[in-house]
Amino acid sequence: AGRKKAFKRAEQYVKEYKADENELIRMRRAAKASGNIFVDPEPKVAVVIRIRGILGNAPKVRKILQLLRLRQIHNAVFVRLNKATINMLRLVEPYIVYGEPNLKTVKQLIYKRGFGKINKQRIPIADNSVIEKALGKHDIICVEDLVHEIFKCGPNFKAASNFLWPMKLSAPLGGYKQKLLHFNEGGDAGNRGEEVNAFIQRMI
């Protein structure tokens, strides 16, 4: 029964993602036809990766990185974007890479690098029972529910992202350009918007 339910939900989510995509395309076309500029909706979720170590960190920076659960280099977490978290990210921009994850990135991070936190232990997400045990009370019973909750920034986003242990990524294939420079200055650090997806592909 649980398997059937999970499969049905997965199908339902695929339809929802497709409908959302089509709606965005329709709105862009409508705006273009009427001579208006279409502004994409503000992202609700960011994926944040730590790219620098601990030497010479100011206490405030160290504290914010701890709050974001980025205690190690190349750790990645999902963060809900609001005024408070955006300010936190700006304060630690030289130490992180962040941006708006697409569905493919969220799926790959959870399926390939996802571990759950159960009784303060790092448990591999080997099957849906691990998720149901921890998040069943929030009606999140399978991996696709978890992906949906994170990607859509659902009402139980906090519980879902806290359940996910910070993901341990590899150093990017091909290396960095310049860690100490901001992305806008030709370096690596800071906000790269949708381009963060290509960066993560080199780290998975």
mmCIF file with all atom_site columns, C-alpha atoms in Angstrom:
data_model
loop_
_atom_site.group_PDB
_atom_site.id
_atom_site.type_symbol
_atom_site.label_atom_id
_atom_site.label_alt_id
_atom_site.label_comp_id
_atom_site.label_asym_id
_atom_site.label_entity_id
_atom_site.label_seq_id
_atom_site.pdbx_PDB_ins_code
_atom_site.Cartn_x
_atom_site.Cartn_y
_atom_site.Cartn_z
_atom_site.occupancy
_atom_site.B_iso_or_equiv
_atom_site.pdbx_formal_charge
_atom_site.auth_seq_id
_atom_site.auth_comp_id
_atom_site.auth_asym_id
_atom_site.auth_atom_id
_atom_site.pdbx_PDB_model_num
ATOM 1   C CA . ALA A 1 1   ? 0.000  0.000  0.000   1.00 0.00 ? 1   ALA A CA 1
ATOM 2   C CA . GLY A 1 2   ? 2.830  2.398  0.914   1.00 0.00 ? 2   GLY A CA 1
ATOM 3   C CA . ARG A 1 3   ? 4.594  1.653  -2.357  1.00 0.00 ? 3   ARG A CA 1
ATOM 4   C CA . LYS A 1 4   ? 1.453  2.306  -4.391  1.00 0.00 ? 4   LYS A CA 1
ATOM 5   C CA . LYS A 1 5   ? 0.865  5.562  -2.535  1.00 0.00 ? 5   LYS A CA 1
ATOM 6   C CA . ALA A 1 6   ? 4.447  6.694  -3.140  1.00 0.00 ? 6   ALA A CA 1
ATOM 7   C CA . PHE A 1 7   ? 4.207  5.822  -6.844  1.00 0.00 ? 7   PHE A CA 1
ATOM 8   C CA . LYS A 1 8   ? 0.921  7.721  -7.210  1.00 0.00 ? 8   LYS A CA 1
ATOM 9   C CA . ARG A 1 9   ? 2.403  10.778 -5.525  1.00 0.00 ? 9   ARG A CA 1
ATOM 10  C CA . ALA A 1 10  ? 5.477  10.671 -7.762  1.00 0.00 ? 10  ALA A CA 1
ATOM 11  C CA . GLU A 1 11  ? 3.203  10.675 -10.835 1.00 0.00 ? 11  GLU A CA 1
ATOM 12  C CA . GLN A 1 12  ? 1.193  13.550 -9.415  1.00 0.00 ? 12  GLN A CA 1
ATOM 13  C CA . TYR A 1 13  ? 4.371  15.593 -8.775  1.00 0.00 ? 13  TYR A CA 1
ATOM 14  C CA . VAL A 1 14  ? 5.625  15.057 -12.338 1.00 0.00 ? 14  VAL A CA 1
ATOM 15  C CA . LYS A 1 15  ? 2.317  16.491 -13.619 1.00 0.00 ? 15  LYS A CA 1
ATOM 16  C CA . GLU A 1 16  ? 2.582  19.429 -11.198 1.00 0.00 ? 16  GLU A CA 1
ATOM 17  C CA . TYR A 1 17  ? 6.174  20.273 -12.209 1.00 0.00 ? 17  TYR A CA 1
ATOM 18  C CA . LYS A 1 18  ? 5.212  20.108 -15.908 1.00 0.00 ? 18  LYS A CA 1
ATOM 19  C CA . ALA A 1 19  ? 2.143  22.312 -15.351 1.00 0.00 ? 19  ALA A CA 1
ATOM 20  C CA . ASP A 1 20  ? 4.255  24.901 -13.496 1.00 0.00 ? 20  ASP A CA 1
ATOM 21  C CA . GLU A 1 21  ? 6.822  24.916 -16.298 1.00 0.00 ? 21  GLU A CA 1
ATOM 22  C CA . ASN A 1 22  ? 4.124  25.350 -18.949 1.00 0.00 ? 22  ASN A CA 1
ATOM 23  C CA . GLU A 1 23  ? 2.509  28.172 -16.956 1.00 0.00 ? 23  GLU A CA 1
ATOM 24  C CA . LEU A 1 24  ? 5.829  30.059 -16.799 1.00 0.00 ? 24  LEU A CA 1
ATOM 25  C CA . ILE A 1 25  ? 6.313  29.624 -20.566 1.00 0.00 ? 25  ILE A CA 1
ATOM 26  C CA . ARG A 1 26  ? 2.737  30.838 -21.182 1.00 0.00 ? 26  ARG A CA 1
ATOM 27  C CA . MET A 1 27  ? 3.256  33.927 -19.002 1.00 0.00 ? 27  MET A CA 1
ATOM 28  C CA . ARG A 1 28  ? 6.567  34.767 -20.708 1.00 0.00 ? 28  ARG A CA 1
ATOM 29  C CA . ARG A 1 29  ? 4.942  34.491 -24.136 1.00 0.00 ? 29  ARG A CA 1
ATOM 30  C CA . ALA A 1 30  ? 1.928  36.556 -23.093 1.00 0.00 ? 30  ALA A CA 1
ATOM 31  C CA . ALA A 1 31  ? 4.223  39.287 -21.738 1.00 0.00 ? 31  ALA A CA 1
ATOM 32  C CA . LYS A 1 32  ? 6.304  39.268 -24.933 1.00 0.00 ? 32  LYS A CA 1
ATOM 33  C CA . ALA A 1 33  ? 3.194  39.456 -27.145 1.00 0.00 ? 33  ALA A CA 1
ATOM 34  C CA . SER A 1 34  ? 1.858  42.471 -25.247 1.00 0.00 ? 34  SER A CA 1
ATOM 35  C CA . GLY A 1 35  ? 5.274  44.181 -25.227 1.00 0.00 ? 35  GLY A CA 1
ATOM 36  C CA . ASN A 1 36  ? 5.778  43.794 -21.482 1.00 0.00 ? 36  ASN A CA 1
ATOM 37  C CA . ILE A 1 37  ? 8.761  42.411 -19.601 1.00 0.00 ? 37  ILE A CA 1
ATOM 38  C CA . PHE A 1 38  ? 8.129  39.239 -17.626 1.00 0.00 ? 38  PHE A CA 1
ATOM 39  C CA . VAL A 1 39  ? 9.989  39.072 -14.327 1.00 0.00 ? 39  VAL A CA 1
ATOM 40  C CA . ASP A 1 40  ? 10.553 35.541 -13.053 1.00 0.00 ? 40  ASP A CA 1
ATOM 41  C CA . PRO A 1 41  ? 9.141  34.922 -9.552  1.00 0.00 ? 41  PRO A CA 1
ATOM 42  C CA . GLU A 1 42  ? 11.599 35.407 -6.674  1.00 0.00 ? 42  GLU A CA 1
ATOM 43  C CA . PRO A 1 43  ? 13.310 32.136 -5.682  1.00 0.00 ? 43  PRO A CA 1
ATOM 44  C CA . LYS A 1 44  ? 12.069 30.674 -2.381  1.00 0.00 ? 44  LYS A CA 1
ATOM 45  C CA . VAL A 1 45  ? 14.909 28.213 -1.799  1.00 0.00 ? 45  VAL A CA 1
ATOM 46  C CA . ALA A 1 46  ? 18.674 28.401 -2.153  1.00 0.00 ? 46  ALA A CA 1
ATOM 47  C CA . VAL A 1 47  ? 21.290 25.685 -2.137  1.00 0.00 ? 47  VAL A CA 1
ATOM 48  C CA . VAL A 1 48  ? 24.353 26.845 -0.194  1.00 0.00 ? 48  VAL A CA 1
ATOM 49  C CA . ILE A 1 49  ? 27.845 25.297 -0.437  1.00 0.00 ? 49  ILE A CA 1
ATOM 50  C CA . ARG A 1 50  ? 30.813 26.181 1.739   1.00 0.00 ? 50  ARG A CA 1
ATOM 51  C CA . ILE A 1 51  ? 33.972 26.679 -0.335  1.00 0.00 ? 51  ILE A CA 1
ATOM 52  C CA . ARG A 1 52  ? 36.491 27.953 2.222   1.00 0.00 ? 52  ARG A CA 1
ATOM 53  C CA . GLY A 1 53  ? 38.028 26.467 5.351   1.00 0.00 ? 53  GLY A CA 1
ATOM 54  C CA . ILE A 1 54  ? 38.254 27.771 8.903   1.00 0.00 ? 54  ILE A CA 1
ATOM 55  C CA . LEU A 1 55  ? 41.536 29.663 9.047   1.00 0.00 ? 55  LEU A CA 1
ATOM 56  C CA . GLY A 1 56  ? 41.208 33.275 10.111  1.00 0.00 ? 56  GLY A CA 1
ATOM 57  C CA . ASN A 1 57  ? 37.402 33.291 10.286  1.00 0.00 ? 57  ASN A CA 1
ATOM 58  C CA . ALA A 1 58  ? 35.813 36.099 12.296  1.00 0.00 ? 58  ALA A CA 1
ATOM 59  C CA . PRO A 1 59  ? 33.633 34.828 15.193  1.00 0.00 ? 59  PRO A CA 1
ATOM 60  C CA . LYS A 1 60  ? 30.482 36.239 13.546  1.00 0.00 ? 60  LYS A CA 1
ATOM 61  C CA . VAL A 1 61  ? 31.233 34.413 10.281  1.00 0.00 ? 61  VAL A CA 1
ATOM 62  C CA . ARG A 1 62  ? 31.935 31.194 12.186  1.00 0.00 ? 62  ARG A CA 1
ATOM 63  C CA . LYS A 1 63  ? 28.641 31.510 14.063  1.00 0.00 ? 63  LYS A CA 1
ATOM 64  C CA . ILE A 1 64  ? 26.592 32.097 10.891  1.00 0.00 ? 64  ILE A CA 1
ATOM 65  C CA . LEU A 1 65  ? 28.229 29.139 9.131   1.00 0.00 ? 65  LEU A CA 1
ATOM 66  C CA . GLN A 1 66  ? 27.371 27.024 12.200  1.00 0.00 ? 66  GLN A CA 1
ATOM 67  C CA . LEU A 1 67  ? 23.757 28.216 12.115  1.00 0.00 ? 67  LEU A CA 1
ATOM 68  C CA . LEU A 1 68  ? 23.615 27.263 8.430   1.00 0.00 ? 68  LEU A CA 1
ATOM 69  C CA . ARG A 1 69  ? 25.089 23.859 9.432   1.00 0.00 ? 69  ARG A CA 1
ATOM 70  C CA . LEU A 1 70  ? 28.064 24.423 7.129   1.00 0.00 ? 70  LEU A CA 1
ATOM 71  C CA . ARG A 1 71  ? 30.808 23.219 9.460   1.00 0.00 ? 71  ARG A CA 1
ATOM 72  C CA . GLN A 1 72  ? 33.008 21.636 6.776   1.00 0.00 ? 72  GLN A CA 1
ATOM 73  C CA . ILE A 1 73  ? 34.319 22.713 3.391   1.00 0.00 ? 73  ILE A CA 1
ATOM 74  C CA . HIS A 1 74  ? 32.187 21.420 0.465   1.00 0.00 ? 74  HIS A CA 1
ATOM 75  C CA . ASN A 1 75  ? 29.151 20.861 2.705   1.00 0.00 ? 75  ASN A CA 1
ATOM 76  C CA . ALA A 1 76  ? 25.829 21.794 1.068   1.00 0.00 ? 76  ALA A CA 1
ATOM 77  C CA . VAL A 1 77  ? 22.431 22.627 2.579   1.00 0.00 ? 77  VAL A CA 1
ATOM 78  C CA . PHE A 1 78  ? 19.035 23.856 1.384   1.00 0.00 ? 78  PHE A CA 1
ATOM 79  C CA . VAL A 1 79  ? 17.913 27.188 2.879   1.00 0.00 ? 79  VAL A CA 1
ATOM 80  C CA . ARG A 1 80  ? 14.530 28.909 2.735   1.00 0.00 ? 80  ARG A CA 1
ATOM 81  C CA . LEU A 1 81  ? 15.023 32.457 1.450   1.00 0.00 ? 81  LEU A CA 1
ATOM 82  C CA . ASN A 1 82  ? 13.564 35.250 3.563   1.00 0.00 ? 82  ASN A CA 1
ATOM 83  C CA . LYS A 1 83  ? 14.877 38.592 4.790   1.00 0.00 ? 83  LYS A CA 1
ATOM 84  C CA . ALA A 1 84  ? 16.787 37.048 7.711   1.00 0.00 ? 84  ALA A CA 1
ATOM 85  C CA . THR A 1 85  ? 18.466 34.232 5.744   1.00 0.00 ? 85  THR A CA 1
ATOM 86  C CA . ILE A 1 86  ? 19.347 36.530 2.813   1.00 0.00 ? 86  ILE A CA 1
ATOM 87  C CA . ASN A 1 87  ? 21.125 38.877 5.261   1.00 0.00 ? 87  ASN A CA 1
ATOM 88  C CA . MET A 1 88  ? 22.959 35.914 6.806   1.00 0.00 ? 88  MET A CA 1
ATOM 89  C CA . LEU A 1 89  ? 24.091 34.694 3.387   1.00 0.00 ? 89  LEU A CA 1
ATOM 90  C CA . ARG A 1 90  ? 25.337 38.167 2.451   1.00 0.00 ? 90  ARG A CA 1
ATOM 91  C CA . LEU A 1 91  ? 27.451 38.344 5.612   1.00 0.00 ? 91  LEU A CA 1
ATOM 92  C CA . VAL A 1 92  ? 29.251 35.098 4.765   1.00 0.00 ? 92  VAL A CA 1
ATOM 93  C CA . GLU A 1 93  ? 29.339 35.512 0.957   1.00 0.00 ? 93  GLU A CA 1
ATOM 94  C CA . PRO A 1 94  ? 33.162 35.215 0.678   1.00 0.00 ? 94  PRO A CA 1
ATOM 95  C CA . TYR A 1 95  ? 32.976 31.706 2.193   1.00 0.00 ? 95  TYR A CA 1
ATOM 96  C CA . ILE A 1 96  ? 30.063 30.226 0.243   1.00 0.00 ? 96  ILE A CA 1
ATOM 97  C CA . VAL A 1 97  ? 28.563 29.624 -3.176  1.00 0.00 ? 97  VAL A CA 1
ATOM 98  C CA . TYR A 1 98  ? 24.776 29.771 -3.374  1.00 0.00 ? 98  TYR A CA 1
ATOM 99  C CA . GLY A 1 99  ? 21.958 30.072 -5.853  1.00 0.00 ? 99  GLY A CA 1
ATOM 100 C CA . GLU A 1 100 ? 18.605 28.791 -6.990  1.00 0.00 ? 100 GLU A CA 1
ATOM 101 C CA . PRO A 1 101 ? 18.534 24.997 -7.453  1.00 0.00 ? 101 PRO A CA 1
ATOM 102 C CA . ASN A 1 102 ? 16.503 23.462 -10.268 1.00 0.00 ? 102 ASN A CA 1
ATOM 103 C CA . LEU A 1 103 ? 14.529 20.234 -9.905  1.00 0.00 ? 103 LEU A CA 1
ATOM 104 C CA . LYS A 1 104 ? 17.345 18.107 -11.374 1.00 0.00 ? 104 LYS A CA 1
ATOM 105 C CA . THR A 1 105 ? 19.837 19.467 -8.818  1.00 0.00 ? 105 THR A CA 1
ATOM 106 C CA . VAL A 1 106 ? 17.507 18.919 -5.834  1.00 0.00 ? 106 VAL A CA 1
ATOM 107 C CA . LYS A 1 107 ? 16.823 15.349 -6.988  1.00 0.00 ? 107 LYS A CA 1
ATOM 108 C CA . GLN A 1 108 ? 20.469 14.508 -7.596  1.00 0.00 ? 108 GLN A CA 1
ATOM 109 C CA . LEU A 1 109 ? 21.629 15.932 -4.272  1.00 0.00 ? 109 LEU A CA 1
ATOM 110 C CA . ILE A 1 110 ? 18.994 13.994 -2.324  1.00 0.00 ? 110 ILE A CA 1
ATOM 111 C CA . TYR A 1 111 ? 19.280 10.723 -4.292  1.00 0.00 ? 111 TYR A CA 1
ATOM 112 C CA . LYS A 1 112 ? 23.093 10.675 -4.612  1.00 0.00 ? 112 LYS A CA 1
ATOM 113 C CA . ARG A 1 113 ? 24.302 12.545 -1.515  1.00 0.00 ? 113 ARG A CA 1
ATOM 114 C CA . GLY A 1 114 ? 21.278 12.460 0.777   1.00 0.00 ? 114 GLY A CA 1
ATOM 115 C CA . PHE A 1 115 ? 21.590 11.147 4.341   1.00 0.00 ? 115 PHE A CA 1
ATOM 116 C CA . GLY A 1 116 ? 18.924 11.471 7.010   1.00 0.00 ? 116 GLY A CA 1
ATOM 117 C CA . LYS A 1 117 ? 19.324 12.527 10.620  1.00 0.00 ? 117 LYS A CA 1
ATOM 118 C CA . ILE A 1 118 ? 17.710 10.021 12.975  1.00 0.00 ? 118 ILE A CA 1
ATOM 119 C CA . ASN A 1 119 ? 18.497 10.116 16.710  1.00 0.00 ? 119 ASN A CA 1
ATOM 120 C CA . LYS A 1 120 ? 21.398 12.479 15.901  1.00 0.00 ? 120 LYS A CA 1
ATOM 121 C CA . GLN A 1 121 ? 22.922 9.838  13.625  1.00 0.00 ? 121 GLN A CA 1
ATOM 122 C CA . ARG A 1 122 ? 23.750 10.067 9.900   1.00 0.00 ? 122 ARG A CA 1
ATOM 123 C CA . ILE A 1 123 ? 21.630 7.380  8.259   1.00 0.00 ? 123 ILE A CA 1
ATOM 124 C CA . PRO A 1 124 ? 21.727 6.595  4.498   1.00 0.00 ? 124 PRO A CA 1
ATOM 125 C CA . ILE A 1 125 ? 18.353 7.033  2.773   1.00 0.00 ? 125 ILE A CA 1
ATOM 126 C CA . ALA A 1 126 ? 18.346 3.429  1.551   1.00 0.00 ? 126 ALA A CA 1
ATOM 127 C CA . ASP A 1 127 ? 14.567 3.223  1.246   1.00 0.00 ? 127 ASP A CA 1
ATOM 128 C CA . ASN A 1 128 ? 11.403 5.195  1.932   1.00 0.00 ? 128 ASN A CA 1
ATOM 129 C CA . SER A 1 129 ? 10.918 3.728  5.410   1.00 0.00 ? 129 SER A CA 1
ATOM 130 C CA . VAL A 1 130 ? 13.781 5.927  6.706   1.00 0.00 ? 130 VAL A CA 1
ATOM 131 C CA . ILE A 1 131 ? 11.895 9.034  5.533   1.00 0.00 ? 131 ILE A CA 1
ATOM 132 C CA . GLU A 1 132 ? 8.500  7.801  6.717   1.00 0.00 ? 132 GLU A CA 1
ATOM 133 C CA . LYS A 1 133 ? 9.879  7.059  10.178  1.00 0.00 ? 133 LYS A CA 1
ATOM 134 C CA . ALA A 1 134 ? 11.244 10.604 10.589  1.00 0.00 ? 134 ALA A CA 1
ATOM 135 C CA . LEU A 1 135 ? 8.769  12.705 8.582   1.00 0.00 ? 135 LEU A CA 1
ATOM 136 C CA . GLY A 1 136 ? 5.614  10.573 8.372   1.00 0.00 ? 136 GLY A CA 1
ATOM 137 C CA . LYS A 1 137 ? 3.849  12.916 10.814  1.00 0.00 ? 137 LYS A CA 1
ATOM 138 C CA . HIS A 1 138 ? 4.307  15.698 8.209   1.00 0.00 ? 138 HIS A CA 1
ATOM 139 C CA . ASP A 1 139 ? 2.858  13.431 5.487   1.00 0.00 ? 139 ASP A CA 1
ATOM 140 C CA . ILE A 1 140 ? 6.288  13.034 3.857   1.00 0.00 ? 140 ILE A CA 1
ATOM 141 C CA . ILE A 1 141 ? 6.613  9.302  3.265   1.00 0.00 ? 141 ILE A CA 1
ATOM 142 C CA . CYS A 1 142 ? 8.952  8.842  0.286   1.00 0.00 ? 142 CYS A CA 1
ATOM 143 C CA . VAL A 1 143 ? 11.953 10.419 -1.440  1.00 0.00 ? 143 VAL A CA 1
ATOM 144 C CA . GLU A 1 144 ? 9.737  12.160 -4.011  1.00 0.00 ? 144 GLU A CA 1
ATOM 145 C CA . ASP A 1 145 ? 7.758  13.787 -1.161  1.00 0.00 ? 145 ASP A CA 1
ATOM 146 C CA . LEU A 1 146 ? 11.048 15.033 0.274   1.00 0.00 ? 146 LEU A CA 1
ATOM 147 C CA . VAL A 1 147 ? 12.189 16.401 -3.108  1.00 0.00 ? 147 VAL A CA 1
ATOM 148 C CA . HIS A 1 148 ? 8.794  18.100 -3.582  1.00 0.00 ? 148 HIS A CA 1
ATOM 149 C CA . GLU A 1 149 ? 8.831  19.679 -0.124  1.00 0.00 ? 149 GLU A CA 1
ATOM 150 C CA . ILE A 1 150 ? 12.346 21.099 -0.635  1.00 0.00 ? 150 ILE A CA 1
ATOM 151 C CA . PHE A 1 151 ? 11.908 22.205 -4.262  1.00 0.00 ? 151 PHE A CA 1
ATOM 152 C CA . LYS A 1 152 ? 8.498  23.850 -3.713  1.00 0.00 ? 152 LYS A CA 1
ATOM 153 C CA . CYS A 1 153 ? 9.435  25.207 -0.278  1.00 0.00 ? 153 CYS A CA 1
ATOM 154 C CA . GLY A 1 154 ? 6.354  23.593 1.242   1.00 0.00 ? 154 GLY A CA 1
ATOM 155 C CA . PRO A 1 155 ? 4.874  24.201 4.720   1.00 0.00 ? 155 PRO A CA 1
ATOM 156 C CA . ASN A 1 156 ? 7.112  21.504 6.230   1.00 0.00 ? 156 ASN A CA 1
ATOM 157 C CA . PHE A 1 157 ? 10.317 22.728 4.568   1.00 0.00 ? 157 PHE A CA 1
ATOM 158 C CA . LYS A 1 158 ? 12.053 23.291 7.909   1.00 0.00 ? 158 LYS A CA 1
ATOM 159 C CA . ALA A 1 159 ? 11.405 19.735 9.103   1.00 0.00 ? 159 ALA A CA 1
ATOM 160 C CA . ALA A 1 160 ? 12.461 18.310 5.718   1.00 0.00 ? 160 ALA A CA 1
ATOM 161 C CA . SER A 1 161 ? 15.708 20.286 5.481   1.00 0.00 ? 161 SER A CA 1
ATOM 162 C CA . ASN A 1 162 ? 16.589 19.568 9.132   1.00 0.00 ? 162 ASN A CA 1
ATOM 163 C CA . PHE A 1 163 ? 16.070 15.862 8.485   1.00 0.00 ? 163 PHE A CA 1
ATOM 164 C CA . LEU A 1 164 ? 18.635 16.034 5.663   1.00 0.00 ? 164 LEU A CA 1
ATOM 165 C CA . TRP A 1 165 ? 22.172 15.821 6.988   1.00 0.00 ? 165 TRP A CA 1
ATOM 166 C CA . PRO A 1 166 ? 24.405 18.500 5.372   1.00 0.00 ? 166 PRO A CA 1
ATOM 167 C CA . MET A 1 167 ? 25.449 16.944 2.071   1.00 0.00 ? 167 MET A CA 1
ATOM 168 C CA . LYS A 1 168 ? 29.146 16.198 1.618   1.00 0.00 ? 168 LYS A CA 1
ATOM 169 C CA . LEU A 1 169 ? 30.197 17.091 -1.936  1.00 0.00 ? 169 LEU A CA 1
ATOM 170 C CA . SER A 1 170 ? 33.495 16.598 -3.758  1.00 0.00 ? 170 SER A CA 1
ATOM 171 C CA . ALA A 1 171 ? 35.815 19.399 -4.838  1.00 0.00 ? 171 ALA A CA 1
ATOM 172 C CA . PRO A 1 172 ? 34.561 20.708 -8.215  1.00 0.00 ? 172 PRO A CA 1
ATOM 173 C CA . LEU A 1 173 ? 35.862 18.855 -11.264 1.00 0.00 ? 173 LEU A CA 1
ATOM 174 C CA . GLY A 1 174 ? 38.270 21.189 -13.046 1.00 0.00 ? 174 GLY A CA 1
ATOM 175 C CA . GLY A 1 175 ? 38.867 23.173 -9.846  1.00 0.00 ? 175 GLY A CA 1
ATOM 176 C CA . TYR A 1 176 ? 37.937 26.714 -8.884  1.00 0.00 ? 176 TYR A CA 1
ATOM 177 C CA . LYS A 1 177 ? 38.639 29.937 -10.783 1.00 0.00 ? 177 LYS A CA 1
ATOM 178 C CA . GLN A 1 178 ? 39.430 32.134 -7.796  1.00 0.00 ? 178 GLN A CA 1
ATOM 179 C CA . LYS A 1 179 ? 37.920 31.325 -4.434  1.00 0.00 ? 179 LYS A CA 1
ATOM 180 C CA . LEU A 1 180 ? 38.721 34.718 -2.931  1.00 0.00 ? 180 LEU A CA 1
ATOM 181 C CA . LEU A 1 181 ? 36.899 36.721 -5.597  1.00 0.00 ? 181 LEU A CA 1
ATOM 182 C CA . HIS A 1 182 ? 33.134 37.199 -5.920  1.00 0.00 ? 182 HIS A CA 1
ATOM 183 C CA . PHE A 1 183 ? 31.386 35.454 -8.820  1.00 0.00 ? 183 PHE A CA 1
ATOM 184 C CA . ASN A 1 184 ? 30.530 38.866 -10.322 1.00 0.00 ? 184 ASN A CA 1
ATOM 185 C CA . GLU A 1 185 ? 34.242 39.700 -10.416 1.00 0.00 ? 185 GLU A CA 1
ATOM 186 C CA . GLY A 1 186 ? 35.148 36.498 -12.237 1.00 0.00 ? 186 GLY A CA 1
ATOM 187 C CA . GLY A 1 187 ? 35.728 34.452 -9.074  1.00 0.00 ? 187 GLY A CA 1
ATOM 188 C CA . ASP A 1 188 ? 33.709 31.730 -7.346  1.00 0.00 ? 188 ASP A CA 1
ATOM 189 C CA . ALA A 1 189 ? 32.192 33.065 -4.119  1.00 0.00 ? 189 ALA A CA 1
ATOM 190 C CA . GLY A 1 190 ? 28.695 34.446 -3.598  1.00 0.00 ? 190 GLY A CA 1
ATOM 191 C CA . ASN A 1 191 ? 25.358 34.283 -5.364  1.00 0.00 ? 191 ASN A CA 1
ATOM 192 C CA . ARG A 1 192 ? 25.329 32.780 -8.850  1.00 0.00 ? 192 ARG A CA 1
ATOM 193 C CA . GLY A 1 193 ? 21.553 32.450 -9.317  1.00 0.00 ? 193 GLY A CA 1
ATOM 194 C CA . GLU A 1 194 ? 20.648 29.602 -11.665 1.00 0.00 ? 194 GLU A CA 1
ATOM 195 C CA . GLU A 1 195 ? 24.284 29.065 -12.651 1.00 0.00 ? 195 GLU A CA 1
ATOM 196 C CA . VAL A 1 196 ? 24.806 27.301 -9.318  1.00 0.00 ? 196 VAL A CA 1
ATOM 197 C CA . ASN A 1 197 ? 23.297 24.187 -10.947 1.00 0.00 ? 197 ASN A CA 1
ATOM 198 C CA . ALA A 1 198 ? 26.189 23.779 -13.400 1.00 0.00 ? 198 ALA A CA 1
ATOM 199 C CA . PHE A 1 199 ? 28.653 24.310 -10.503 1.00 0.00 ? 199 PHE A CA 1
ATOM 200 C CA . ILE A 1 200 ? 26.986 21.567 -8.416  1.00 0.00 ? 200 ILE A CA 1
ATOM 201 C CA . GLN A 1 201 ? 27.057 19.144 -11.373 1.00 0.00 ? 201 GLN A CA 1
ATOM 202 C CA . ARG A 1 202 ? 30.865 19.319 -11.132 1.00 0.00 ? 202 ARG A CA 1
ATOM 203 C CA . MET A 1 203 ? 30.746 18.433 -7.412  1.00 0.00 ? 203 MET A CA 1
ATOM 204 C CA . ILE A 1 204 ? 28.309 15.514 -7.294  1.00 0.00 ? 204 ILE A CA 1
#
